[in-house]
Coordinates of C-alpha atoms and ligand atoms in Angstrom, one line a residue:
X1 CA -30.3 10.1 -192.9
X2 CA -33.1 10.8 -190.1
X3 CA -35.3 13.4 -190.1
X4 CA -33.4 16.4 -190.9
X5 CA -34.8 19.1 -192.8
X6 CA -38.1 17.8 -193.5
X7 CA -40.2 20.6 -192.9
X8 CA -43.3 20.1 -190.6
X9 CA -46.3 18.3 -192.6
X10 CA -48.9 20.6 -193.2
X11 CA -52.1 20.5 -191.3
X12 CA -54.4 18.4 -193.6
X13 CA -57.8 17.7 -194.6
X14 CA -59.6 14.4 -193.3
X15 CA -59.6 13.2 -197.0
X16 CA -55.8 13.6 -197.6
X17 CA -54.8 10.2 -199.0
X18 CA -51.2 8.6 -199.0
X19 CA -50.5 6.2 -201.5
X20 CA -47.3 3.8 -200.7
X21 CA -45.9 1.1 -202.7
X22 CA -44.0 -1.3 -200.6
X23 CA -42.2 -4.3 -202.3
X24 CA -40.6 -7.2 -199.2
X25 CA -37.9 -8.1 -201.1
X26 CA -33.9 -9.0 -200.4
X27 CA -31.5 -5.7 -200.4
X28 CA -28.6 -4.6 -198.6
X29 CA -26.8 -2.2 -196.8
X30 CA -23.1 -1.0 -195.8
X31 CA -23.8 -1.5 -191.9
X32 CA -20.2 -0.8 -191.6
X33 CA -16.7 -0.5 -193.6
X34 CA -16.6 -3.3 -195.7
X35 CA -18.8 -5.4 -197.5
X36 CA -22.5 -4.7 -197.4
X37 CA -24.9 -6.7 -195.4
X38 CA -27.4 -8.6 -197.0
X39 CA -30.9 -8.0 -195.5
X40 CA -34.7 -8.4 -195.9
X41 CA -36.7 -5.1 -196.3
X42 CA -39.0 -2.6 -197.8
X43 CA -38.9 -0.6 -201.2
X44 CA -41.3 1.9 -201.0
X45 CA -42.3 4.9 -202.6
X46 CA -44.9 7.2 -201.1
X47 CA -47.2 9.5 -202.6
X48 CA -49.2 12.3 -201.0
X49 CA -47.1 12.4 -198.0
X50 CA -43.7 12.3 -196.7
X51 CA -41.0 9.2 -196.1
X52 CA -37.5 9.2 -195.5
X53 CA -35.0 6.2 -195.1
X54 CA -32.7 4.9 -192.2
X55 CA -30.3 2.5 -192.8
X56 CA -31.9 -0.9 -194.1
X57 CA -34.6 -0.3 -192.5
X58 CA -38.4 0.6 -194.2
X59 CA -39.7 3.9 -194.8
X60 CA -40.0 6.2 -192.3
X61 CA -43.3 7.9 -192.9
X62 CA -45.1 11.4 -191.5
X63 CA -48.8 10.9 -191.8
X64 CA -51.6 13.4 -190.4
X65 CA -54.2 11.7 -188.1
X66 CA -57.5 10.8 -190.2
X67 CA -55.2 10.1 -193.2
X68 CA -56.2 7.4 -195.5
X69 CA -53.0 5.4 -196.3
X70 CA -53.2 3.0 -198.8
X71 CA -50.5 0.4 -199.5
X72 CA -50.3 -1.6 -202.2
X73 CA -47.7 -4.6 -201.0
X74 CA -45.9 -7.7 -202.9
X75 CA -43.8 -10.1 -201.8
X76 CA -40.7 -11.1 -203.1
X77 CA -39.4 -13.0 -200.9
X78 CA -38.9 -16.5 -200.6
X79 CA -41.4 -17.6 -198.3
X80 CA -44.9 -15.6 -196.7
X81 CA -44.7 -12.6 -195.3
X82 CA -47.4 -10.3 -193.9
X83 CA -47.1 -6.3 -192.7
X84 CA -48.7 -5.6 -188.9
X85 CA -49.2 -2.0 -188.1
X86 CA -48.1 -2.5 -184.6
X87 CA -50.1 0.3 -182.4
X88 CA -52.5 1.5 -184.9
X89 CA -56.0 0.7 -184.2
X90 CA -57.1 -1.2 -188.2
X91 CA -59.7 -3.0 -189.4
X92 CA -58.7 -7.3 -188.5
X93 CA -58.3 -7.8 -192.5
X94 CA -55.7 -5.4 -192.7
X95 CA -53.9 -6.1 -189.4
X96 CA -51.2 -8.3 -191.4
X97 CA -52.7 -11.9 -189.4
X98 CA -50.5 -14.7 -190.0
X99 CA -53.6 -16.2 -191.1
X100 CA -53.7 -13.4 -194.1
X101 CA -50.2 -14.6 -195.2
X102 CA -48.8 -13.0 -198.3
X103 CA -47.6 -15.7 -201.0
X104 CA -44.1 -15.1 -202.9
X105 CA -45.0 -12.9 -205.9
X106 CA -48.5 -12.0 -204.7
X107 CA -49.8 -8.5 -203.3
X108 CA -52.1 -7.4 -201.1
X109 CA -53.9 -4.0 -200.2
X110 CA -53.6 -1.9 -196.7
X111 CA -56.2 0.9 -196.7
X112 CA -57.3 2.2 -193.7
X113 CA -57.8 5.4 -192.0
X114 CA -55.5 6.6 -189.6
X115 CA -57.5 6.6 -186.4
X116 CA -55.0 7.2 -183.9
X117 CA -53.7 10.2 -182.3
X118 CA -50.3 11.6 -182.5
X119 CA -47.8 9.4 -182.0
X120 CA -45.3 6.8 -183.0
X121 CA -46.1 3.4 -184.5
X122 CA -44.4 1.0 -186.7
X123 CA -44.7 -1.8 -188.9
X124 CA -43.3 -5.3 -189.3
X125 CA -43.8 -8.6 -190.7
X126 CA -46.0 -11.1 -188.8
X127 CA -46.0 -14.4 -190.7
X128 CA -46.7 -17.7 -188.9
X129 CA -43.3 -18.9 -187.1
X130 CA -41.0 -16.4 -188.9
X131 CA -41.8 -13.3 -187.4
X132 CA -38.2 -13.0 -185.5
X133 CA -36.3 -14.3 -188.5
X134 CA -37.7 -11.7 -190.7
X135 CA -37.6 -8.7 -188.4
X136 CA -33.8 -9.9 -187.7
X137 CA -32.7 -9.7 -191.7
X138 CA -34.0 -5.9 -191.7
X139 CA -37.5 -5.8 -192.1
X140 CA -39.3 -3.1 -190.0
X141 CA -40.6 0.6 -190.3
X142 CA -41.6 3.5 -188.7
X143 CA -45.2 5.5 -188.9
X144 CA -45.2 9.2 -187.3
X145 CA -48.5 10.4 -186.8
X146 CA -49.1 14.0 -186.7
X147 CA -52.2 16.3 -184.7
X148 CA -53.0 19.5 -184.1
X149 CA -53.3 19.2 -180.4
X150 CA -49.6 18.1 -180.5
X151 CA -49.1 20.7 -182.9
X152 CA -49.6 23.7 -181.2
X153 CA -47.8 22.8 -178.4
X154 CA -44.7 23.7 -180.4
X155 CA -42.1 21.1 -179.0
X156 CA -38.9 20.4 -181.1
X157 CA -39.8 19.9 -185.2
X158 CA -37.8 19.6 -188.4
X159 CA -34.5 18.6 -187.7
X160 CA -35.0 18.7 -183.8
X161 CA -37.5 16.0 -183.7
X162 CA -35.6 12.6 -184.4
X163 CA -36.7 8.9 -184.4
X164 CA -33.9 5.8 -183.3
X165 CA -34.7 2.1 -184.4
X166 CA -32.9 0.5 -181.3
X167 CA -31.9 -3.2 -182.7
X168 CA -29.4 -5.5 -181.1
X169 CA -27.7 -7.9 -183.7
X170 CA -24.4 -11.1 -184.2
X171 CA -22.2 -9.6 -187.2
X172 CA -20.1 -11.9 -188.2
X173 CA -16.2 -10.9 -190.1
X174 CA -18.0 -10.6 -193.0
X175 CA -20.7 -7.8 -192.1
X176 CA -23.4 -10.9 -192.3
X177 CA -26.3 -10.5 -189.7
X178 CA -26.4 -14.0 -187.8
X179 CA -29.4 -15.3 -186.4
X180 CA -30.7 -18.2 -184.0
X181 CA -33.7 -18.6 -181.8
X182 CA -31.9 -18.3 -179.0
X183 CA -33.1 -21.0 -176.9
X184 CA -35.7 -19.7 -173.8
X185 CA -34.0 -15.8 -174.1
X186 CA -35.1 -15.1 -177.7
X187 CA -32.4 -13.9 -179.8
X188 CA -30.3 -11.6 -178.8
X189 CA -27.1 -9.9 -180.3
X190 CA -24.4 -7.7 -178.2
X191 CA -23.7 -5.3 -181.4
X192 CA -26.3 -2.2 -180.9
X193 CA -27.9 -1.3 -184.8
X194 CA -29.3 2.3 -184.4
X195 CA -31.6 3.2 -187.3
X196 CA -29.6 0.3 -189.3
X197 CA -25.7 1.6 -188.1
X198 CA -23.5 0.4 -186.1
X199 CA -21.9 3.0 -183.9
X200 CA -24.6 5.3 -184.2
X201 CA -23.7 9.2 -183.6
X202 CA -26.0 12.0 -184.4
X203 CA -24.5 15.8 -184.5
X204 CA -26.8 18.2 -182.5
X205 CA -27.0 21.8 -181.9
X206 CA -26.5 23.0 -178.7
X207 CA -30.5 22.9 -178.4
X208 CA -33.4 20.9 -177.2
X209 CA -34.7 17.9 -179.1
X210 CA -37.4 15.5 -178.9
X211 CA -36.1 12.0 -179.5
X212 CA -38.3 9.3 -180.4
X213 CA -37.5 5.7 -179.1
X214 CA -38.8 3.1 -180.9
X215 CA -37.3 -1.0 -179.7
X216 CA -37.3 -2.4 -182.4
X217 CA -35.3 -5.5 -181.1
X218 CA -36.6 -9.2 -181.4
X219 CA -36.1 -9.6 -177.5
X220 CA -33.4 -7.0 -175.6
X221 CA -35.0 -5.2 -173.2
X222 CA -33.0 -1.5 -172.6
X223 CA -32.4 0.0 -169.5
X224 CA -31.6 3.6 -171.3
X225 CA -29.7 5.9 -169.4
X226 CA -27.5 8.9 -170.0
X227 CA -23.8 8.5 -169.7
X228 CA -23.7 11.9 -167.9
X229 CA -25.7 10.5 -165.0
X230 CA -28.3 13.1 -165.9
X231 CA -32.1 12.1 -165.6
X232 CA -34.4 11.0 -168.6
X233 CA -37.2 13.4 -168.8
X234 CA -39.8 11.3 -170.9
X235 CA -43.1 12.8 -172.2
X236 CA -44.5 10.5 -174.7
X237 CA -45.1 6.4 -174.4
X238 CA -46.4 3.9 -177.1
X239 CA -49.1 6.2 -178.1
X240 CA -47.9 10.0 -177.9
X241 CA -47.3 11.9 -175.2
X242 CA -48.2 11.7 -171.6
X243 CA -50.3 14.4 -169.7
X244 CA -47.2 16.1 -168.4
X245 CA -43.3 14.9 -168.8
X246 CA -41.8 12.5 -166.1
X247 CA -38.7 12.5 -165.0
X248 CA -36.9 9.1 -163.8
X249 CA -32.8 7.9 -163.3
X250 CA -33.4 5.3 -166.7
X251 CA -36.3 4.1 -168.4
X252 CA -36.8 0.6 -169.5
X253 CA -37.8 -0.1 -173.2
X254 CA -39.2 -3.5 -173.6
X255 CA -39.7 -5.2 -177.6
X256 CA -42.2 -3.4 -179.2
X257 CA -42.1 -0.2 -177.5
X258 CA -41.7 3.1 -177.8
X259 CA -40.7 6.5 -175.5
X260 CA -40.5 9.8 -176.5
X261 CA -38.1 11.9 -174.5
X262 CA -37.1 15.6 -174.2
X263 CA -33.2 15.5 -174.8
X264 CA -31.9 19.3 -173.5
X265 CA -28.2 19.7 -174.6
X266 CA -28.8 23.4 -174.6
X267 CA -25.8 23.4 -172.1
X268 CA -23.5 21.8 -173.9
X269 CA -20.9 23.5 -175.9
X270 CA -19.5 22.5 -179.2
X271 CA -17.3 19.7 -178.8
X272 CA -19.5 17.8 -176.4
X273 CA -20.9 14.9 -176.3
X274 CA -23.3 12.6 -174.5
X275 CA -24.2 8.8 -174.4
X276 CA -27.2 7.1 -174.5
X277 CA -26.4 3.5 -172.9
X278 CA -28.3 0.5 -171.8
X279 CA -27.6 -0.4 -167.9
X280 CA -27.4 -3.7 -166.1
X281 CA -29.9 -5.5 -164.6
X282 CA -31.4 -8.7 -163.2
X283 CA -34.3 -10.8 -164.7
X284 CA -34.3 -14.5 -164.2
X285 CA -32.5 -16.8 -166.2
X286 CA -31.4 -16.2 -169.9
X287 CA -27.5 -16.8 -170.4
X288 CA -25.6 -16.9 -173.8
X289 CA -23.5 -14.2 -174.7
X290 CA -24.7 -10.9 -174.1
X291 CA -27.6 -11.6 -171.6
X292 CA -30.5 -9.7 -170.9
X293 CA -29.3 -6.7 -168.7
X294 CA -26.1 -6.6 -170.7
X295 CA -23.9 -3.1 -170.6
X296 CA -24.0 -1.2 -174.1
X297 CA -23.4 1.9 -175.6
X298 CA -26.5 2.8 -178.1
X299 CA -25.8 6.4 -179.0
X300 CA -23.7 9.2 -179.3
X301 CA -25.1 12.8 -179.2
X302 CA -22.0 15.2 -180.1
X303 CA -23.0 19.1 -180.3
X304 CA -21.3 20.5 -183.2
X305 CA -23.2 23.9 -183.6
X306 CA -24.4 26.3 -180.8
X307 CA -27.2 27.8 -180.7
X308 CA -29.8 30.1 -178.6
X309 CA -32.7 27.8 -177.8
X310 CA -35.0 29.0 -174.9
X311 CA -37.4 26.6 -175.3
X312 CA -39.2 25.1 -172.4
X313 CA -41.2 21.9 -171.3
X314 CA -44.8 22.6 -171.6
X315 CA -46.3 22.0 -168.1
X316 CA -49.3 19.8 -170.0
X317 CA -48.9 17.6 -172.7
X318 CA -52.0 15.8 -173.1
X319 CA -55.2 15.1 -171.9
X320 CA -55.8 11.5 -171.3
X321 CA -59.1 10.6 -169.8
X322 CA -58.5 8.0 -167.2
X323 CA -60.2 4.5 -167.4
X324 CA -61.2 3.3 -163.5
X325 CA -61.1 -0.3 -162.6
X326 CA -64.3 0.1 -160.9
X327 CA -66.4 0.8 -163.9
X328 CA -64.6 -2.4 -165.6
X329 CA -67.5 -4.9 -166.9
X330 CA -65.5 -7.9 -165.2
X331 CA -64.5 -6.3 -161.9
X332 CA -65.8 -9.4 -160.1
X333 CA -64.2 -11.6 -162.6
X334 CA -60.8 -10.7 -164.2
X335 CA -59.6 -12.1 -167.3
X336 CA -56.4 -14.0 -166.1
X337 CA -54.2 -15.0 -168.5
X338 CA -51.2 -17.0 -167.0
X339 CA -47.7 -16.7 -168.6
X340 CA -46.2 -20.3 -168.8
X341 CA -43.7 -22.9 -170.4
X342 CA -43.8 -26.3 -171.6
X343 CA -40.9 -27.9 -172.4
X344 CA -38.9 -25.2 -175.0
X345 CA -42.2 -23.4 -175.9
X346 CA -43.7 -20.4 -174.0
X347 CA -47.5 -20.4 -173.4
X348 CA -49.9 -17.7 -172.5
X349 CA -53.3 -18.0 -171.5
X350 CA -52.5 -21.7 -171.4
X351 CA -51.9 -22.7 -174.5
X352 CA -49.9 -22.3 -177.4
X353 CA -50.8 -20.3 -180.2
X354 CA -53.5 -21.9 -182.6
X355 CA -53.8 -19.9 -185.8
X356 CA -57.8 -20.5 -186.0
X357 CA -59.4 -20.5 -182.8
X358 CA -59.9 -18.9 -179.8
X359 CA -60.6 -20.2 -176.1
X360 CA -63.7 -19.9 -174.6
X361 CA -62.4 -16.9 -172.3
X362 CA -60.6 -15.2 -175.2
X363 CA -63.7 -13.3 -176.7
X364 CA -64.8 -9.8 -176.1
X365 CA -67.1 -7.1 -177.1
X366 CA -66.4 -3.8 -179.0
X367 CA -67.3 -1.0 -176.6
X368 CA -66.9 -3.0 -173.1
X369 CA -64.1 -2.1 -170.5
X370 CA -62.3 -5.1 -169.4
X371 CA -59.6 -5.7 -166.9
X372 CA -56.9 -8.4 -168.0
X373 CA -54.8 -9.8 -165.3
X374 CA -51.8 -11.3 -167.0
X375 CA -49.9 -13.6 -164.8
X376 CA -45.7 -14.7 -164.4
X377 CA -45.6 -16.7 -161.9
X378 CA -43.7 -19.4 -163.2
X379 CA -41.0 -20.9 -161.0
X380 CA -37.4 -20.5 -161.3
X381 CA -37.1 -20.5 -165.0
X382 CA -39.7 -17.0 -165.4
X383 CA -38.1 -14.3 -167.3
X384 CA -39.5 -10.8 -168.0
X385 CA -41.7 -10.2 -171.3
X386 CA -43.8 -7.2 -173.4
X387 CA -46.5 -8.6 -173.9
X388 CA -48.5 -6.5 -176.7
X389 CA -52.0 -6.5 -177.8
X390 CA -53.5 -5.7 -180.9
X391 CA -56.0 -2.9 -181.7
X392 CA -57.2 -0.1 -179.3
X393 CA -54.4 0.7 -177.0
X394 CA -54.8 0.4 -173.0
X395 CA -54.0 1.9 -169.8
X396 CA -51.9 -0.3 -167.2
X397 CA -53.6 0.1 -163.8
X398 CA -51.6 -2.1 -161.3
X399 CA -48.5 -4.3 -160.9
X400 CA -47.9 -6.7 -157.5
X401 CA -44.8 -8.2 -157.3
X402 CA -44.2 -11.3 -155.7
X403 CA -41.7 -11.0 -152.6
X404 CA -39.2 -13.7 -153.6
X405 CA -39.0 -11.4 -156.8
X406 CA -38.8 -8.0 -155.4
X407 CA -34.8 -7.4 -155.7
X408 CA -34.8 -8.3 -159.4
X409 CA -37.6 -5.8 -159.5
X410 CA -35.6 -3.2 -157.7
X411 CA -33.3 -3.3 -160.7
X412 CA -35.5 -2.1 -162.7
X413 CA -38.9 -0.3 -160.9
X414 CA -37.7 3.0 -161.6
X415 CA -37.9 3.0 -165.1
X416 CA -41.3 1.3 -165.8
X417 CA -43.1 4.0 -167.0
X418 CA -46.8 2.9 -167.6
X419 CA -48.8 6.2 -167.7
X420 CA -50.6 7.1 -171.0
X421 CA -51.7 4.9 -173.5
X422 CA -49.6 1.7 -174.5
X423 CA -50.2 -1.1 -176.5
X424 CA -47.0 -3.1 -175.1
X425 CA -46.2 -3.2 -171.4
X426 CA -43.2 -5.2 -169.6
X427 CA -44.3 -7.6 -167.0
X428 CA -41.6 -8.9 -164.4
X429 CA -40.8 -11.9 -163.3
X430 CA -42.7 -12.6 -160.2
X431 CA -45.1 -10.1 -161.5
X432 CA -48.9 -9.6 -162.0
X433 CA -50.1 -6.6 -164.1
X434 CA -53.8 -5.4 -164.6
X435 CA -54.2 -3.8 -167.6
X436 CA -57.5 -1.8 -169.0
X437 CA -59.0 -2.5 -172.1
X438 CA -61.9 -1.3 -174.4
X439 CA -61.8 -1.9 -178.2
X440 CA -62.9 0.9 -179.7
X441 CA -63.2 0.7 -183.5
X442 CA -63.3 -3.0 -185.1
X443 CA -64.9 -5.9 -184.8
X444 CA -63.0 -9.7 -185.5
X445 CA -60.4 -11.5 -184.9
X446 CA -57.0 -10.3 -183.4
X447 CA -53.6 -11.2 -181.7
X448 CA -52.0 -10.8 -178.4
X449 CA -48.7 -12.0 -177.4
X450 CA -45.6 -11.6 -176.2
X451 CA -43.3 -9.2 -178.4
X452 CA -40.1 -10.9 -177.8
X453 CA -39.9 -12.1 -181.1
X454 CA -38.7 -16.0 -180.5
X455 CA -41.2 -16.8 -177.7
X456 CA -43.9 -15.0 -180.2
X457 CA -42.8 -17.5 -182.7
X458 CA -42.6 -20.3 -180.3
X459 CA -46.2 -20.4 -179.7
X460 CA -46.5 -17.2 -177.1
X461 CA -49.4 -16.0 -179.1
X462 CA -52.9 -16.0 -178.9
X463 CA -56.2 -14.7 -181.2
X464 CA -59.0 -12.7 -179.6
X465 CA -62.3 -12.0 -180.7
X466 CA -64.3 -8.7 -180.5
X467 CA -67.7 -9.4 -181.1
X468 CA -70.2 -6.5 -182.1
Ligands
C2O1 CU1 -45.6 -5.6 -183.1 CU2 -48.4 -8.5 -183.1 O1 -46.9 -7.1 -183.1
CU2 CU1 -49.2 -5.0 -182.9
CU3 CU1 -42.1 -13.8 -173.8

């Protein structure tokens, strides 16, 4: 069902080539006892390297850095569709644009080369409007890539190294996902999915595992704790791991995001188990059911075999070389883009999203650091949101939180983990967050927005250029 068994993917050549076919089409999936639930997802099959399944979701695939993957896609849905490789750094024609929309019937080809470094990223539609609905029925999926400077660090592999999907969803009696925009919150559901099951329990050897995080949800924000009141010790963020592990009481794990965490159950014995919950906490409005900051379990680890694992944590993960904000070209002159709302629709930078055009302060040169100050200052109806841009991730250099907001903050300061690289960060209500930014590969046009799926949809979006 996850990872287990697959042996470690062998250290590759730069011209290693993985071919996928990868059909959108309508399937289904016993989510629980009774009937099956109908969903929207991806058929694939994979040449040249490795997948595995979860649940309805898309393949899971294991792809060396430098890879070339090649996908050859077709729709057969009922309406467009496009696939985003959220966090991989892509050429703007193979980015998945809404404006690159994949008719019913049609097909389109991904090629690129795998240019980032180790790490987990994941795909998911990005049509025009329906990005939440689709990602709702089922549709998403997972890329691991592999290097050999994570390699020889020798961390939890094979059956040790695990990824969770972390989805919130509204099942009705009949095992039918229900979905609805949600109103100014997004959509969200108060049944956890875990890699496309409800009630999610994994059997573990008394051993030490990496676990993979990715939030997959169209707007819940987690507040991830153990249920033993033991720490999360994270050492990897949107874009493989940190320089050294971090240790903090929960960690928060906006839309879009991922965590990697070094899960030790090497004390347990057989017959134990161990929760991973989501935590209350306070962000502005948003009502219906199951609010943000909602109590629920996600995950059940249960040790069923012991083991001898002496493994430790490796002192240094990674080297990351550290962008300044001094030697940012617009130092003087930040690029401020202000979170806001008009009537039921969510605006950044001002305006709502325009498929084919770009303000005048929304293009940006390949090769230039940049800081970007993004901006929630709204008045009493501000809420938190990941916002997530596309292309060559970036380093999150300072947050300032307004005082009237500082107790919701409190809620929730210890788990915002920025270090490393990211490509989606969580900004607060009340909040102001610099960010550091260089595009590194690709010239064109590309997308930033929030990644709570509704408020994308509702016109939180906005294209960018990078000019040569
Ligand atoms: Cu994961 Cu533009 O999104
Ligand atoms: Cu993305
Ligand atoms: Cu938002």
């Amino acid at each position: 069902m996850l990872l287990g068994g697959v042996p470690a993917f062998a250290q590759s050549s730069a011209k290693q080539i993985v071919y996928m076919t990868m059909t959108a089409k309508p399937m289904s999936w016993p989510i629980r006892p009774g009937a099956a639930t109908n969903t929207w997802s991806y058929e694939a099959t994979v040449r040249g390297g490795q997948a595995t399944r979860a649940g309805y979701l898309g393949p899971i695939l294991r792809v060396p850095k430098d890879a070339y993957l090649s996908v050859n896609f077709k729709n057969e849905l009922v309406e467009d569709t496009t696939v985003h490789w959220h966090g991989l750094d892509v050429p703007a024609i193979m980015d998945g644009h809404p404006i690159m929309a994949v008719q019913p019937g049609y097909r389109y080809n991904y090629a690129f080369r795998i240019l980032n470094r180790a790490g987990t990223y994941w795909f998911h539609p990005h049509p025009d409007m329906r990005t939440g609905f689709q990602v709702a029925k089922g549709m998403a999926g997972v890329i691991i890539v592999t290097d050999h400077e994570e390699q020889v660090l020798g961390l939890p592999s094979g059956s040790r190294d695990l990824i969770l999907v972390l989805q919130d969803r509204v099942i009705d009696e009949g095992n039918q996902f229900l979905y609805n925009w949600g109103g100014a919150p997004g959509f969200l559901g108060g049944t956890m999915v875990v890699n496309g099951q409800v009630d999610f329990a994994q059997e573990v050897d008394s051993a030490v595992y990496r676990i993979r995080l990715l939030n997959g949800s169209n707007a819940r924000i987690y507040k991830l704790a153990w249920s033993n009141g033991a720490p999360i010790v994270v050492i990897g963020g949107d874009h493989g791991l940190l320089p050294a592990a971090e240790t903090v009481p929960y960690l928060m794990l906006a839309p879009g995001q991922r965590a990697e965490i070094w899960a030790d159950f090497s004390a347990m014995s057989v017959g134990d188990s161990v929760r991973l919950e989501t935590l209350n906490f306070s962000m502005g409005s948003g009502g219906g059911n199951w609010p943000q900051g909602y109590e629920m379990d996600i995950a059940e680890f249960r040790v069923t075999r012991s083991v001898h694992d002496p493994r430790v944590l490796p002192k240094f993960l990674s080297k990351i070389p550290r962008y300044r904000l001094e030697d940012a070209a617009n130092l003087a002159n930040p690029r401020e883009i202000p979170i806001s709302r008009v009537g039921t629709e969510w605006r950044l930078n001002n305006a709502a999203f325009e498929i084919d055009n770009v303000a005048s302060n929304e293009i940006t040169r390949r090769g230039v650091l940049e800081v970007w100050e993004f901006q929630n200052l709204l008045g009493t109806s501000t809420m938190a949101h990941p916002i997530h841009l596309h292309g060559s991730p970036f380093q999150v250099v300072e947050r300032t939180v307004s005082p009237a907001w500082q107790a919701a903050y409190d809620t929730v300061r210890h788990g915002i983990l920025d270090d490393g690289w990211r490509d989606t960060f969580l900004i607060m209500p009340g909040e102001k967050v610099k960010i550091l930014t260089k595009p590194e590969h690709f010239t064109g046009r590309f997308l930033y927005h929030c990644h709570n799926l509704e408020h994308e949809d509702m016109g939180m979006m906005r294209n960018f250029d990078i000019l040569p």
